PDB file of C-alpha atoms in Angstrom:
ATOM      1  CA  UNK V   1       2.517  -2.262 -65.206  1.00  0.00           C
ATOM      2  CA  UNK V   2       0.371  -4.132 -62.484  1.00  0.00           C
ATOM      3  CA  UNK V   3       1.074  -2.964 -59.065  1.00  0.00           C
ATOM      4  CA  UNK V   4       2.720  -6.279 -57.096  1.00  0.00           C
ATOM      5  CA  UNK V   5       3.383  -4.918 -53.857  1.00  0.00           C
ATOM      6  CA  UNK V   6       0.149  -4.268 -53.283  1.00  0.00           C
ATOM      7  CA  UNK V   7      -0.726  -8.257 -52.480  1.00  0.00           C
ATOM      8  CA  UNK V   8       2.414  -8.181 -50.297  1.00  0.00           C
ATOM      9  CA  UNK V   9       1.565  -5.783 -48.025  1.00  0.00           C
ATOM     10  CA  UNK V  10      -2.032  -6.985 -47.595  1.00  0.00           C
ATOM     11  CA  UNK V  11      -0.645 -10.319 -46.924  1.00  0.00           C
ATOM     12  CA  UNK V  12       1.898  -8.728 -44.117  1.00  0.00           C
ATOM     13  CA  UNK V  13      -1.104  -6.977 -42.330  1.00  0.00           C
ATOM     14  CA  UNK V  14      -3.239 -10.388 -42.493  1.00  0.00           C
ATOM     15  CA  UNK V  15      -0.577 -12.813 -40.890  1.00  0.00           C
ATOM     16  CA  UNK V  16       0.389  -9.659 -38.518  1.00  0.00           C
ATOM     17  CA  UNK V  17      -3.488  -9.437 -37.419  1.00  0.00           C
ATOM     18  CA  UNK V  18      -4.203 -13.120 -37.674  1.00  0.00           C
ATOM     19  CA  UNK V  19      -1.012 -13.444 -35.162  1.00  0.00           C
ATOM     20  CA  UNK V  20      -1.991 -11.823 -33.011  1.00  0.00           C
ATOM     21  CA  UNK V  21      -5.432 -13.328 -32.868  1.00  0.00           C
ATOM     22  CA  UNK V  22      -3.497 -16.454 -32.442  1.00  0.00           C
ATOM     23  CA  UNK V  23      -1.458 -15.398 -29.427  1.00  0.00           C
ATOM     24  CA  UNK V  24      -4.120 -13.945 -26.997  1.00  0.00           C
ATOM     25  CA  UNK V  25      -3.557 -15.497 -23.405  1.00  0.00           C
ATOM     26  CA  UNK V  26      -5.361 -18.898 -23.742  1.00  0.00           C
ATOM     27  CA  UNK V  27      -6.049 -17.920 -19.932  1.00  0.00           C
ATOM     28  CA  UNK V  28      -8.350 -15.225 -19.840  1.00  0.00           C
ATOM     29  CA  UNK V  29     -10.673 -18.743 -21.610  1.00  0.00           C
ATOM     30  CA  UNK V  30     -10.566 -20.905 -18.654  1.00  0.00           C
ATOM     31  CA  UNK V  31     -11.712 -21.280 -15.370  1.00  0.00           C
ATOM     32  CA  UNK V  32      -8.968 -22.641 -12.518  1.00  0.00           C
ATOM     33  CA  UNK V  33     -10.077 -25.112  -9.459  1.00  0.00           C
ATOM     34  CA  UNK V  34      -7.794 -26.620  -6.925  1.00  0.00           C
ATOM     35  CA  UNK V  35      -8.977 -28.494  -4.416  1.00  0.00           C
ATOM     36  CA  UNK V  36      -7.589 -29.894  -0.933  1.00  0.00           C
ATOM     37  CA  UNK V  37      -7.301 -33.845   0.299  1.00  0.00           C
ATOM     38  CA  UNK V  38      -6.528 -35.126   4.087  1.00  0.00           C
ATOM     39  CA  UNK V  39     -10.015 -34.649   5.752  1.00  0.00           C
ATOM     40  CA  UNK V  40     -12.365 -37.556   7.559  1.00  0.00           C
ATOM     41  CA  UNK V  41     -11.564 -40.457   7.874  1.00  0.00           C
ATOM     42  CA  UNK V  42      -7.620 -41.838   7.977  1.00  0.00           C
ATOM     43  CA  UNK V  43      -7.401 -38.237   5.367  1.00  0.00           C
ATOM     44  CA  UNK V  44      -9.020 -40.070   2.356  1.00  0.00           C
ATOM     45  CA  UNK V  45     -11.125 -37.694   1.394  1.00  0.00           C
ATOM     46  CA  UNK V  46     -11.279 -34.180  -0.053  1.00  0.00           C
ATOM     47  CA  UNK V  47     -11.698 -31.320   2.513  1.00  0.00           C
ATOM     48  CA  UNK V  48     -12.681 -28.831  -0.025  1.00  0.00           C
ATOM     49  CA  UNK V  49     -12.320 -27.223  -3.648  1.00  0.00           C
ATOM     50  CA  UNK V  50     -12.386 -23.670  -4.899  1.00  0.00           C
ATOM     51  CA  UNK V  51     -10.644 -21.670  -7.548  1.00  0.00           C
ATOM     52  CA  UNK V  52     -11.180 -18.475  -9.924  1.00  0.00           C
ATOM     53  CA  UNK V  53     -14.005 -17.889 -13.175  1.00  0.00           C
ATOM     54  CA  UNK V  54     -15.963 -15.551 -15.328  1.00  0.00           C
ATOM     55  CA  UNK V  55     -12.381 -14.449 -17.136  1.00  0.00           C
ATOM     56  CA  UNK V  56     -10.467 -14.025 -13.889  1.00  0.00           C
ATOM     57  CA  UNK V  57     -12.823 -11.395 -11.658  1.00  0.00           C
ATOM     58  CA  UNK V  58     -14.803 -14.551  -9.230  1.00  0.00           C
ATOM     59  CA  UNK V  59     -13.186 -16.356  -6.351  1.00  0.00           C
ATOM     60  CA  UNK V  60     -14.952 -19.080  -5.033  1.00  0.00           C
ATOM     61  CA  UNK V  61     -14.816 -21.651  -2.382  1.00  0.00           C
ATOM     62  CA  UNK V  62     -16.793 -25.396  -1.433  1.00  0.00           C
ATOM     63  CA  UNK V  63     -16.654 -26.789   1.761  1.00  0.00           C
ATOM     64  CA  UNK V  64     -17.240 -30.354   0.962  1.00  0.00           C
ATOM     65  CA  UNK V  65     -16.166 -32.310   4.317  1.00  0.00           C
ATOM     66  CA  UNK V  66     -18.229 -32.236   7.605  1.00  0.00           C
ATOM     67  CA  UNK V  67     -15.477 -32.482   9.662  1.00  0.00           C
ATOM     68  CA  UNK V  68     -15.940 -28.900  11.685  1.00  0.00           C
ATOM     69  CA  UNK V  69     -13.592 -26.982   9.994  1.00  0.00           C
ATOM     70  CA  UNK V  70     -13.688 -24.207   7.395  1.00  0.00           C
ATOM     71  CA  UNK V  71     -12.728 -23.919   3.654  1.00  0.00           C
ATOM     72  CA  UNK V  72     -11.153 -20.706   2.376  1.00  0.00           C
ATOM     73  CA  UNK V  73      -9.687 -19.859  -1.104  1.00  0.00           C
ATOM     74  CA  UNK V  74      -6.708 -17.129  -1.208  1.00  0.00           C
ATOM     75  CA  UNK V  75      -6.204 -15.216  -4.182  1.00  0.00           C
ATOM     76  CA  UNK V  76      -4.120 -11.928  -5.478  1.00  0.00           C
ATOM     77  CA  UNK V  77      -4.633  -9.709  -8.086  1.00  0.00           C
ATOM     78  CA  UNK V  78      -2.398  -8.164 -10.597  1.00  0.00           C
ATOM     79  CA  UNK V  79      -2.126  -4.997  -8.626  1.00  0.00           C
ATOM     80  CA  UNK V  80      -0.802  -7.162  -5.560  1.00  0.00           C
ATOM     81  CA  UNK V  81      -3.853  -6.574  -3.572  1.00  0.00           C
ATOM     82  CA  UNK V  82      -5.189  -9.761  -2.213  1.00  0.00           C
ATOM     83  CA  UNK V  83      -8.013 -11.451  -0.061  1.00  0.00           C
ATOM     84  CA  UNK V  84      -9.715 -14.706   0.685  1.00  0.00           C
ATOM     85  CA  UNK V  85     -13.179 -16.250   0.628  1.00  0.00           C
ATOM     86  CA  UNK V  86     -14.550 -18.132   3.001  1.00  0.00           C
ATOM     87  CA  UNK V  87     -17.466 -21.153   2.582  1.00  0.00           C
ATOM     88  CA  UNK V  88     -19.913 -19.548   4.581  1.00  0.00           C
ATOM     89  CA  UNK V  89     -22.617 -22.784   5.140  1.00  0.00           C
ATOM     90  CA  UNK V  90     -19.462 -25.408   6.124  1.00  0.00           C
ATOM     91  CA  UNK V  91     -20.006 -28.424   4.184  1.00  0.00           C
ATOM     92  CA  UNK V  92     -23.929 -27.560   3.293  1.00  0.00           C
ATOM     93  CA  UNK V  93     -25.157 -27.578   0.108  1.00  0.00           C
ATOM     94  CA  UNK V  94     -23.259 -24.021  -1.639  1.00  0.00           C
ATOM     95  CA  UNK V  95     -20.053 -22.273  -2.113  1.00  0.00           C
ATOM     96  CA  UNK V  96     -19.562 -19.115  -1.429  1.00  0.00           C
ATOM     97  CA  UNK V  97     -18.237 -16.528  -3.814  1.00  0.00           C
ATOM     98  CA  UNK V  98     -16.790 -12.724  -4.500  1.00  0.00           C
ATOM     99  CA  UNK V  99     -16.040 -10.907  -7.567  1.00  0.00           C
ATOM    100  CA  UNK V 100     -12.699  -8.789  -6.620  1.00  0.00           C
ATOM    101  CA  UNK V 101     -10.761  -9.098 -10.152  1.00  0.00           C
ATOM    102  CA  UNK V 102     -12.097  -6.711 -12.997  1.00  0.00           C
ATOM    103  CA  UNK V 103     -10.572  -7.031 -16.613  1.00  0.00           C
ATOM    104  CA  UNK V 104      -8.093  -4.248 -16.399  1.00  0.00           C
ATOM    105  CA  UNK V 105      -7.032  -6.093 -12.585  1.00  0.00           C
ATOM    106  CA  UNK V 106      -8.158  -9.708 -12.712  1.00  0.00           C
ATOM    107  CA  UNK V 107      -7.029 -12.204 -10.196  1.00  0.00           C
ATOM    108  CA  UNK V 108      -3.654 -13.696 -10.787  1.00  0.00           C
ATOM    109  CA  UNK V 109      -2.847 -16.599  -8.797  1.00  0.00           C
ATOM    110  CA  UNK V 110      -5.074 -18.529  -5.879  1.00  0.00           C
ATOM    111  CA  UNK V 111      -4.741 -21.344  -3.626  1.00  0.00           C
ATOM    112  CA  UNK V 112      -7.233 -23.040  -1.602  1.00  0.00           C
ATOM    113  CA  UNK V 113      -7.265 -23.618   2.313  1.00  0.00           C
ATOM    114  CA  UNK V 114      -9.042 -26.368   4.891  1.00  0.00           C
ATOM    115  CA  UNK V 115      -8.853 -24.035   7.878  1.00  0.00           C
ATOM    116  CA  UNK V 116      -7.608 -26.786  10.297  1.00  0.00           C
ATOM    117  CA  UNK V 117      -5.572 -25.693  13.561  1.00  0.00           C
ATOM    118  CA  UNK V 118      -2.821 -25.834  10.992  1.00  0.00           C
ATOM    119  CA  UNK V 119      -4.303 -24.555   7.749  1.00  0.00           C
ATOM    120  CA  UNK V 120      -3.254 -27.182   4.855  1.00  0.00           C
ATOM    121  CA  UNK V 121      -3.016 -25.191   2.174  1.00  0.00           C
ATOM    122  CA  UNK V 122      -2.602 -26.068  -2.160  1.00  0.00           C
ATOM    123  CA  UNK V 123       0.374 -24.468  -3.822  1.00  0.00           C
ATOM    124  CA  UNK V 124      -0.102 -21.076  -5.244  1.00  0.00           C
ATOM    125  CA  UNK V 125      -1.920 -21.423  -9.185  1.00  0.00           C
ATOM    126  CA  UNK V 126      -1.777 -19.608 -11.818  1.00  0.00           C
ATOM    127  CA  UNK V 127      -5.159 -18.131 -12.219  1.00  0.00           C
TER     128      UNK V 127
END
């Protein structure tokens, strides 16, 4: 008498394991980037980009408008400990960067900053 459970329960543990090969967080795949408008002249151009790679551990953030002020990027991690980078070289050639996240604590959301009087901030992101 041939055995016919046998295929059943090797097709259970297949769609099981090829679930959840389907469900991993598309996140941890991509790199985010926001970016901030409202600098030079009349506020037409963009004062600045940054935003989170290399599977959530790097903050960065580019300066890209000579207009005297800074550029930061915000970010907090999973554990709810936080910090900011700041473009070191203004609106040189360059970004400046940090790697705070690690896989078991990556970075979870981020916004970037031009550090005006006022700082005009992006809305919080999902990293």
């Amino acid at each position: 008498m041939p055995n016919r459970k046998l295929p059943t329960v090797a097709a259970a543990v297949f769609l099981a394991l090829g679930g959840a090969v389907a469900t991993a967080p598309e996140a941890s795949a991509h790199d985010a980037i926001a970016e901030v408008s409202g600098c030079q002249y009349q506020g037409q151009f963009r004062c600045g980009y940054g935003g989170v790679t290399n599977s959530h551990t790097r903050v960065y953030a580019c300066d890209t408008s000579g207009d005297g002020y800074g550029f930061r990027t915000q970010f907090l991690l999973r554990s709810g400990g936080g910090g900011y980078v700041d473009d070191a070289n203004g609106s040189s050639s360059g970004c400046s960067a940090k790697v705070p996240g690690t896989s078991a604590n990556p970075v979870s959301i981020f916004r970037v900053c031009a550090k005006k009087p006022v700082f005009v901030c992006s809305n919080w992101l999902t990293a």
